[in-house]
C-alpha positions as a LaTeX table, in Angstrom:
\begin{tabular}{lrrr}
\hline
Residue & $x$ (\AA) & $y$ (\AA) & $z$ (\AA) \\
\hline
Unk1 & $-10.00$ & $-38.35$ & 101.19 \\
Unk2 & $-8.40$ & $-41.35$ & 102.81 \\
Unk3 & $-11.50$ & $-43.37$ & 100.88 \\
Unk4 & $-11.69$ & $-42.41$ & 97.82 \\
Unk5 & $-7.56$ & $-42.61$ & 97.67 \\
Unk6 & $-8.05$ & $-46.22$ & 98.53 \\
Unk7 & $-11.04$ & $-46.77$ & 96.03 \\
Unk8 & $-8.59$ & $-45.32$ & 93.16 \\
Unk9 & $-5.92$ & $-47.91$ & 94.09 \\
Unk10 & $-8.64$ & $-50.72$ & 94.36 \\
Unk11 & $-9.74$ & $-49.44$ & 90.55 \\
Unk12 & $-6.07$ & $-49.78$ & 89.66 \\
Unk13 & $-5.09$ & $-53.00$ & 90.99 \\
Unk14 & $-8.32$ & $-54.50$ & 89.45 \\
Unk15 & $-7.80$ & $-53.15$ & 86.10 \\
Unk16 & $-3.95$ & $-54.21$ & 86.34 \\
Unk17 & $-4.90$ & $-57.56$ & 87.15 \\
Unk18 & $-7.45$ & $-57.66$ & 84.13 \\
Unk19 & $-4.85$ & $-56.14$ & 81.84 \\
Unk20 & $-2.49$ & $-59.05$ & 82.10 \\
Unk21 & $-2.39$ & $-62.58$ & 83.85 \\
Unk22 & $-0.17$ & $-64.96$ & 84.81 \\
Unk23 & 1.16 & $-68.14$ & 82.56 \\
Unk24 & 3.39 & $-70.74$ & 82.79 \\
Unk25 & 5.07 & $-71.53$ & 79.46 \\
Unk26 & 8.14 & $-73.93$ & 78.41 \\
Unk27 & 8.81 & $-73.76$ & 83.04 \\
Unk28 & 9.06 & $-69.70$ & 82.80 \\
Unk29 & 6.19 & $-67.55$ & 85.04 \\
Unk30 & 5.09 & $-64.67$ & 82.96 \\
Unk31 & 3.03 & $-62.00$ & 83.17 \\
Unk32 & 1.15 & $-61.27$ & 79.64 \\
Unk33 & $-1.29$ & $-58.95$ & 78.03 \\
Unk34 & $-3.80$ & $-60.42$ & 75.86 \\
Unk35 & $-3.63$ & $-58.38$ & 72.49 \\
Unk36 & $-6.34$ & $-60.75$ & 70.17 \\
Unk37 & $-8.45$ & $-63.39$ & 71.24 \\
Unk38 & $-10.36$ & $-65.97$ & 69.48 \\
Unk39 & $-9.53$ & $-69.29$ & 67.90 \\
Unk40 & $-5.63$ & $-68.35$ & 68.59 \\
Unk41 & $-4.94$ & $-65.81$ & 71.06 \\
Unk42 & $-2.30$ & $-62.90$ & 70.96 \\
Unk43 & $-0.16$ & $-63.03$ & 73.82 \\
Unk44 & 2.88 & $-60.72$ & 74.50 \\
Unk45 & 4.52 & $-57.80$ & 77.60 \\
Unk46 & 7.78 & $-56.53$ & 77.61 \\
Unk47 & 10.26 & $-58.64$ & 79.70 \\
Unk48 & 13.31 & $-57.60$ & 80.80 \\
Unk49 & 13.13 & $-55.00$ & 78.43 \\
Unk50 & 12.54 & $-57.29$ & 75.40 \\
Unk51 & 9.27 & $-57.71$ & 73.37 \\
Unk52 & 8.23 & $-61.29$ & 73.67 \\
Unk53 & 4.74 & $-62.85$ & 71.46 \\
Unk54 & 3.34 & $-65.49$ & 72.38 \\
Unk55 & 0.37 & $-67.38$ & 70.40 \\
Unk56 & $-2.35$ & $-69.57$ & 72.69 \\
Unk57 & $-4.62$ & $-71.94$ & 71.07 \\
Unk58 & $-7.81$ & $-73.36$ & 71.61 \\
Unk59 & $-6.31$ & $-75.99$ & 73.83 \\
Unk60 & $-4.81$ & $-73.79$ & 76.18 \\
Unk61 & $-1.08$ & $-74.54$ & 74.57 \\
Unk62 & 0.86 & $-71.51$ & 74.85 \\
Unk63 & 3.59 & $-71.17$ & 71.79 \\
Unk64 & 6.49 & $-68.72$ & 71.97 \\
Unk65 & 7.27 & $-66.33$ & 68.76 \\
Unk66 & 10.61 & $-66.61$ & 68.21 \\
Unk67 & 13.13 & $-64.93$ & 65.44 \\
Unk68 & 16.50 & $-65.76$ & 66.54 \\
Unk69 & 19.92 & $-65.51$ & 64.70 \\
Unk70 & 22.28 & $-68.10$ & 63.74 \\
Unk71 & 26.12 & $-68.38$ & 63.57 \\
Unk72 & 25.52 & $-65.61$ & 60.81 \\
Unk73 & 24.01 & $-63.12$ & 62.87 \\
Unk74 & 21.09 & $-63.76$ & 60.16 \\
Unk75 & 17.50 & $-64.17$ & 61.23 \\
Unk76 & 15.98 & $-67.29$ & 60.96 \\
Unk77 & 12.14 & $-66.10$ & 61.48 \\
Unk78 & 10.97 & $-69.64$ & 63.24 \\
Unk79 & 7.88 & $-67.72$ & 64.37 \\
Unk80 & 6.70 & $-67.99$ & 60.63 \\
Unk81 & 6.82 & $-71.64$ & 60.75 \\
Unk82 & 5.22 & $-71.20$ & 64.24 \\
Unk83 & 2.43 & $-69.63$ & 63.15 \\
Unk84 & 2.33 & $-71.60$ & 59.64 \\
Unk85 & 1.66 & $-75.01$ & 62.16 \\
Unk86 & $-0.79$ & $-73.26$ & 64.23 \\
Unk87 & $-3.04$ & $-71.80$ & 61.55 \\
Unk88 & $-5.09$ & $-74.55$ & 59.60 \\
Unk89 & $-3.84$ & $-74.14$ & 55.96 \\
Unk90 & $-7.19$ & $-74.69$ & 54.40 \\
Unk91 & $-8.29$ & $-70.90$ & 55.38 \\
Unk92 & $-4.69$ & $-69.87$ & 53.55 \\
Unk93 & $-3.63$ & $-67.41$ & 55.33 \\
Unk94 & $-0.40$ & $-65.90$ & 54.87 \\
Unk95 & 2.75 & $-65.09$ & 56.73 \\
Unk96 & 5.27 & $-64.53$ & 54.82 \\
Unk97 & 4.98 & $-60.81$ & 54.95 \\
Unk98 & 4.51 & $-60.51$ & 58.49 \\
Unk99 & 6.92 & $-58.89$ & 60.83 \\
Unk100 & 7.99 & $-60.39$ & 64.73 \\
Unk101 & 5.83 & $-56.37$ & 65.94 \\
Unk102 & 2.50 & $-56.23$ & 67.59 \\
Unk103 & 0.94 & $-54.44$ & 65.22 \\
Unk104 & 2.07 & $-57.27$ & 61.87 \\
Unk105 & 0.92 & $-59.90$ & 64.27 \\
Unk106 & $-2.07$ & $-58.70$ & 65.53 \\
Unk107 & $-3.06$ & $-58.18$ & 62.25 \\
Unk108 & $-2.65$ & $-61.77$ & 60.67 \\
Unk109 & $-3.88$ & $-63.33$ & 63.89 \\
Unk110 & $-6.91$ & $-60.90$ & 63.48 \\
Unk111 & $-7.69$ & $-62.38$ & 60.18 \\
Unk112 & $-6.56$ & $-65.65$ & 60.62 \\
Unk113 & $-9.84$ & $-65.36$ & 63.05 \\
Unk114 & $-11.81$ & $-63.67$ & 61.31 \\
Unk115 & $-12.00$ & $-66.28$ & 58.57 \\
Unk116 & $-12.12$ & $-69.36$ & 60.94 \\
Unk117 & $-15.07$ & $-68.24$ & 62.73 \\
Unk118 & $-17.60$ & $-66.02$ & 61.10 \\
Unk119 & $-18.81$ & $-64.90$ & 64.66 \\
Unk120 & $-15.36$ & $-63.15$ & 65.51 \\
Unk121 & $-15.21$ & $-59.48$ & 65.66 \\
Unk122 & $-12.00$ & $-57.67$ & 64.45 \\
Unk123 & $-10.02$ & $-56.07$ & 66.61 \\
Unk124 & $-8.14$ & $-54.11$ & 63.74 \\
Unk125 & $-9.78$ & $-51.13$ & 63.12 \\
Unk126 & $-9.37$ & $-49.91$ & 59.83 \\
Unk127 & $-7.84$ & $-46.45$ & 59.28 \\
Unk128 & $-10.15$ & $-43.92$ & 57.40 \\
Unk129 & $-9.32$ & $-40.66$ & 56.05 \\
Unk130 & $-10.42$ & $-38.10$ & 59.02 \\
Unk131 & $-11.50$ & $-34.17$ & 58.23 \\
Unk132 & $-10.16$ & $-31.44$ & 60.90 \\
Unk133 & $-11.61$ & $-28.17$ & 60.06 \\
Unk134 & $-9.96$ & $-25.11$ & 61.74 \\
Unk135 & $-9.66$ & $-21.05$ & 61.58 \\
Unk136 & $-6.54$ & $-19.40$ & 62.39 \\
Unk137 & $-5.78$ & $-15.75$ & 63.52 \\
Unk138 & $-2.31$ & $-14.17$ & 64.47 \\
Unk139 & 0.36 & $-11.56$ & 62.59 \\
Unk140 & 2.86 & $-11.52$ & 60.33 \\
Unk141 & 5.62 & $-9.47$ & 58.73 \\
Unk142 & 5.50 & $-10.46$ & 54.96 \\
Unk143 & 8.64 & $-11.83$ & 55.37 \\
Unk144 & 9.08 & $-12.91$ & 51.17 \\
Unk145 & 8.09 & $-9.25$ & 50.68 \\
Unk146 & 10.31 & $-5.69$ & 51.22 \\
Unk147 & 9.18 & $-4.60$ & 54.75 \\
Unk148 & 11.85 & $-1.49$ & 55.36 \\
Unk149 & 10.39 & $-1.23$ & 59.04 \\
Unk150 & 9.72 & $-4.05$ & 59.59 \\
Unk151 & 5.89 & $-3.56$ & 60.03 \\
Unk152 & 3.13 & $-6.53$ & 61.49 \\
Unk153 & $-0.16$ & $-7.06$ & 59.83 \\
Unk154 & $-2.96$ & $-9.14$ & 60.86 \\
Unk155 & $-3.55$ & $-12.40$ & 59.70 \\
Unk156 & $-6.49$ & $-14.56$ & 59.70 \\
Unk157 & $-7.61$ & $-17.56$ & 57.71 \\
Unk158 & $-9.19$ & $-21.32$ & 57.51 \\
Unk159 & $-7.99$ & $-24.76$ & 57.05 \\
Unk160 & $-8.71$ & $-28.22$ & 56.08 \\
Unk161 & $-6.92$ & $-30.81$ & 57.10 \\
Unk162 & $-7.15$ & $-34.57$ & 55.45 \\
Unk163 & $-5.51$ & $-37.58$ & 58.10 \\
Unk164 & $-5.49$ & $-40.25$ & 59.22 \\
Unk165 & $-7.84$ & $-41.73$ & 61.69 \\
Unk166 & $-5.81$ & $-44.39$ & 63.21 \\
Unk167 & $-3.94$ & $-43.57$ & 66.58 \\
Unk168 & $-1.49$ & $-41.28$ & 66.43 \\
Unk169 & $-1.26$ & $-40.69$ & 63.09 \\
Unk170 & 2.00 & $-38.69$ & 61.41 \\
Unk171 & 1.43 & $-37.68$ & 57.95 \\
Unk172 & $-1.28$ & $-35.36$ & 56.64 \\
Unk173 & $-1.97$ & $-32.97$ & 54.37 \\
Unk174 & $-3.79$ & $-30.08$ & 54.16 \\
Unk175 & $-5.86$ & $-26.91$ & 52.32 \\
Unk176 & $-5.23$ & $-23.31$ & 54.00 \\
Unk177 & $-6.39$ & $-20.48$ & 53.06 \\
Unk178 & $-5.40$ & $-17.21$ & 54.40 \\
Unk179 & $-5.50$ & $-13.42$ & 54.46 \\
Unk180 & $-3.19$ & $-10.85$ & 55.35 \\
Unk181 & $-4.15$ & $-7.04$ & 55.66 \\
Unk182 & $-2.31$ & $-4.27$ & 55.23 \\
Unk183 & $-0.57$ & $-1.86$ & 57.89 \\
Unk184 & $-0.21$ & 2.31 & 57.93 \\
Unk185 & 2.67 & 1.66 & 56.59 \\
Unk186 & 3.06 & $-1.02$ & 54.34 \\
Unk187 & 0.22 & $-0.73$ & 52.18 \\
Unk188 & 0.06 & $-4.54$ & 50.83 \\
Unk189 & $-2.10$ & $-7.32$ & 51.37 \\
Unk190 & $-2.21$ & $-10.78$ & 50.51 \\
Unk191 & $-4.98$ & $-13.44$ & 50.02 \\
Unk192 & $-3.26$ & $-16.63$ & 49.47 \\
Unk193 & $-4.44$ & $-20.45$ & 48.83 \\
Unk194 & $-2.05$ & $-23.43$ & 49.75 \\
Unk195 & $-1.53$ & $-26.95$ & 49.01 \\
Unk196 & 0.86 & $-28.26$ & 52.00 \\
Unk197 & 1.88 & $-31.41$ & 53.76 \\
Unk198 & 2.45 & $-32.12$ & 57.18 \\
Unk199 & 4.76 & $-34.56$ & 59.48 \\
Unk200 & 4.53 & $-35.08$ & 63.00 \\
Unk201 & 7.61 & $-35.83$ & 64.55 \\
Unk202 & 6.06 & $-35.44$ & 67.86 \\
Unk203 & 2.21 & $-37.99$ & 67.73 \\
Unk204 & 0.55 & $-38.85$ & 70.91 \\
Unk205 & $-3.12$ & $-38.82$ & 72.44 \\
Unk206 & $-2.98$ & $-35.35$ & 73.70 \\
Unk207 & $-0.12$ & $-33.79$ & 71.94 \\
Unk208 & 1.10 & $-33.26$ & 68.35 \\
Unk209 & 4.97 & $-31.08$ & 67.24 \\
Unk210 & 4.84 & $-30.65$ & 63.14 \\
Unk211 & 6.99 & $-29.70$ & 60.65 \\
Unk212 & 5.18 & $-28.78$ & 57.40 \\
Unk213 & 5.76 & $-27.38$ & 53.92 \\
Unk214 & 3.47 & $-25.83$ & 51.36 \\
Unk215 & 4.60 & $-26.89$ & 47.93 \\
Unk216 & 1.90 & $-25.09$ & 45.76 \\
Unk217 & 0.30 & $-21.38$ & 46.29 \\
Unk218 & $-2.15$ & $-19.36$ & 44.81 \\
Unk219 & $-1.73$ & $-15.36$ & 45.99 \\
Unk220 & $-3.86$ & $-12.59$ & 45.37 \\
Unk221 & $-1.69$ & $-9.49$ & 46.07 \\
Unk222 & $-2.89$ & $-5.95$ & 45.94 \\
Unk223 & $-0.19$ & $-2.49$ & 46.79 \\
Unk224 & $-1.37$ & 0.61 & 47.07 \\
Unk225 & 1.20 & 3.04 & 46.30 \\
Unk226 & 0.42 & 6.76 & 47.42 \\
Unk227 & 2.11 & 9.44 & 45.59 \\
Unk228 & 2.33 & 13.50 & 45.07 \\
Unk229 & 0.88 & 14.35 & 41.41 \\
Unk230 & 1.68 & 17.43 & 39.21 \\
Unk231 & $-0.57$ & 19.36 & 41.23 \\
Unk232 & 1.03 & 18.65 & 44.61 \\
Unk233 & $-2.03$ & 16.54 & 45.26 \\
Unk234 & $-1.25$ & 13.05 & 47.25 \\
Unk235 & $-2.88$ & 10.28 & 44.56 \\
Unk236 & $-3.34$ & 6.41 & 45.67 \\
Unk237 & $-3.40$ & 3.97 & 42.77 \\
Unk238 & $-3.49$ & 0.49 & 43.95 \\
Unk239 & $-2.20$ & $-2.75$ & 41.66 \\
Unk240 & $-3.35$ & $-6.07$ & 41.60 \\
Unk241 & $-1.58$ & $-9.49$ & 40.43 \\
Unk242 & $-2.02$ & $-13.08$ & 40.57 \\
Unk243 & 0.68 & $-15.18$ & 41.12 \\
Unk244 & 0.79 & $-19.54$ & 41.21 \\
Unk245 & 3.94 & $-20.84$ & 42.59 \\
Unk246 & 5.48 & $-23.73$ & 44.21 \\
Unk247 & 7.36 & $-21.75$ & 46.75 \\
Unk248 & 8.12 & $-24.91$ & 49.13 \\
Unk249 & 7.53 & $-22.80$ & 52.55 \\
Unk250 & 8.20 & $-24.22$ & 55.89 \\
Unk251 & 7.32 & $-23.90$ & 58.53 \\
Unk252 & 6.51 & $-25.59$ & 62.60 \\
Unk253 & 3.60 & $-25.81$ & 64.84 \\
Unk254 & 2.31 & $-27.75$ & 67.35 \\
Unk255 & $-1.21$ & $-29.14$ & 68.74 \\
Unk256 & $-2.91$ & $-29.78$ & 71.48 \\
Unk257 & $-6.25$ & $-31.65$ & 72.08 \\
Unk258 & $-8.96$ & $-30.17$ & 74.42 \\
Unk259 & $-11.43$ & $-32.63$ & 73.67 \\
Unk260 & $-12.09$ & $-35.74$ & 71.99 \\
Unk261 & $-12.87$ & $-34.04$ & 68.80 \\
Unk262 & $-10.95$ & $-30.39$ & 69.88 \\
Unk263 & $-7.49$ & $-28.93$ & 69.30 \\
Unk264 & $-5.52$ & $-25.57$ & 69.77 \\
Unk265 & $-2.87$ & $-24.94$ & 67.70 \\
Unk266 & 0.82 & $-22.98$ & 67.89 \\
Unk267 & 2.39 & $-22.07$ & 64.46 \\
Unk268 & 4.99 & $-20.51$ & 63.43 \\
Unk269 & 4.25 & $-20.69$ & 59.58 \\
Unk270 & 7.04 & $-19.08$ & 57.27 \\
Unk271 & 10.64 & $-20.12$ & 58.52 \\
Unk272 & 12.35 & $-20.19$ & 55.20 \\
Unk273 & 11.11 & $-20.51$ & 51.54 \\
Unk274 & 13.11 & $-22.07$ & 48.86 \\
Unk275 & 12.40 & $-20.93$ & 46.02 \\
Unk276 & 11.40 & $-17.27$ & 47.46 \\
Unk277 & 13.54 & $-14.17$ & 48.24 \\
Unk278 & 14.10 & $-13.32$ & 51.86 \\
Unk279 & 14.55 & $-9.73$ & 52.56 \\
Unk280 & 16.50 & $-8.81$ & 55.44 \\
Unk281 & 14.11 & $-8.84$ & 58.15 \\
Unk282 & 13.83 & $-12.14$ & 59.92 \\
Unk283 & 10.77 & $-13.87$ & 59.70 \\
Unk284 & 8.00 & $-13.28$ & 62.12 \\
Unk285 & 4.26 & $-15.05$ & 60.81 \\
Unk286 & 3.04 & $-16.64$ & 63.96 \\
Unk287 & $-0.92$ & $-17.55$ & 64.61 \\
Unk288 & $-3.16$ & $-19.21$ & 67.05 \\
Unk289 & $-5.64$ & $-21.81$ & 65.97 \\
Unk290 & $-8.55$ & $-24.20$ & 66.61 \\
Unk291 & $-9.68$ & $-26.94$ & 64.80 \\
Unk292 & $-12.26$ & $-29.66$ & 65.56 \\
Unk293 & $-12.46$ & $-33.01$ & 63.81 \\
Unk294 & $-15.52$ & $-33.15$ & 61.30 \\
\hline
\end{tabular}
């Protein structure tokens, strides 16, 4: 054990020391990450609890990023004119849309490299539309529909999700579609087809907390009514209807991957509707999913 502990912190002190190096720039010792390299380099590491950038050329000269405020408390943006000295104008390469953020300068150093020197390989990887495909299963109490005892009927259901493949994305949106049976009781059931969005306020690696609305339905309701005819005989009749709304139902959830390509969802689907009545029974439409990435 006492080994393999020490082989771990060998792995970790050699990838530490490959992570970051240390530079002398302007008399300061700093330790920095390298972010970009190629004809300029993208230098930068949180120090002292500020971001600092730092652009090294060909040369070896290291140039600090600065965007400091004057008597005005107004920003005066000198790493534009940094970068606009650095970069050979003849490739014409903009900056006056980029922000003093790793990911704005990363991306403008990227191209600024990529159109220098054909050979270079970006390091910006461009965000695609990604497919997650996923079934759902769990129970619900119709909670837009009169429930007098408050009965729970099996749901079950599929969705497709469209987001982004970039890390950590936020936004989506996505296709559901879903079925609800009916109980002993409460003879109703429900197919139902959903246009919805979703926001992740909650986005990392392993873990993902939603909030998300559907803003367009398409249900498929059927009740079966069961009654005592002239003849003291119990009749069931059933009726059928078709209904397209924009009900605006939200709802919360959360994620979890499993796998590179795996999650296992939480959801608690129908919180509140806005333009849908809510009987008096408070909401309970929970369901347990899984979705993999297509």
């Amino acid at each position: 054990m006492k080994h393999i502990i020490l082989a771990f912190v060998f792995t970790l002190s050699v990838y530490a020391s490959q992570a970051q190096e240390t530079y002398t720039v302007d008399g300061e010792t700093l330790e920095l990450k390298t972010e970009v390299e190629g004809n300029l380099d993208l230098l930068w590491n949180v120090i002292d609890g500020q971001y600092r950038y730092f652009v090294r050329t060909q040369d070896g000269a290291i140039t600090e990023l600065k965007n400091t405020k004057d008597s005005n408390k107004k920003y005066q943006e000198e790493y534009k004119a940094t970068l606009n000295s650095i970069m050979d104008s003849g490739y014409n390469v903009s900056v006056d849309n980029v922000d003093l953020t790793l990911p704005s300068l990363k991306k403008v150093i990227d191209l600024y490299n990529g159109t220098s020197d054909v050979s270079y390989q970006s390091v910006v990887k461009k965000a695609e539309p990604q497919l997650r495909l996923g079934v759902l299963g769990g129970l619900t109490n119709f909670p837009f529909v009169e429930n007098p005892n408050n009965k729970l009927s099996p749901i079950f259901g599929a969705e497709l999700e469209v987001i982004s493949s970039k890390e950590n994305p936020r936004h989506s949106g996505f296709f559901q579609l879903r079925h609800a049976l009916e109980n002993d009781e409460l003879k109703y059931s429900s197919t139902e087809l959903s246009l919805g969005y979703r926001y992740r306020f909650v986005s990392t690696s392993k873990l993902g907390v939603y909030a998300n609305v559907k803003f367009a339905t398409l249900s498929f309701n059927k009740v079966t009514y069961t009654y005592e005819n002239n003849n003291s005989q119990l009749v069931s009749t059933s009726d059928h209807e078709t209904i397209f709304d924009a009900p605006f139902i939200f709802g919360i959830g959360g994620e979890y991957r499993i796998s590179s390509r795996a999650f296992i969802s939480l959801n608690y689907n129908r919180l509140v509707a806005i333009f849908l009545d809510s009987p008096d029974n408070f909401s309970t439409d929970v369901s347990l999913g899984f979705k993999m990435i297509l």
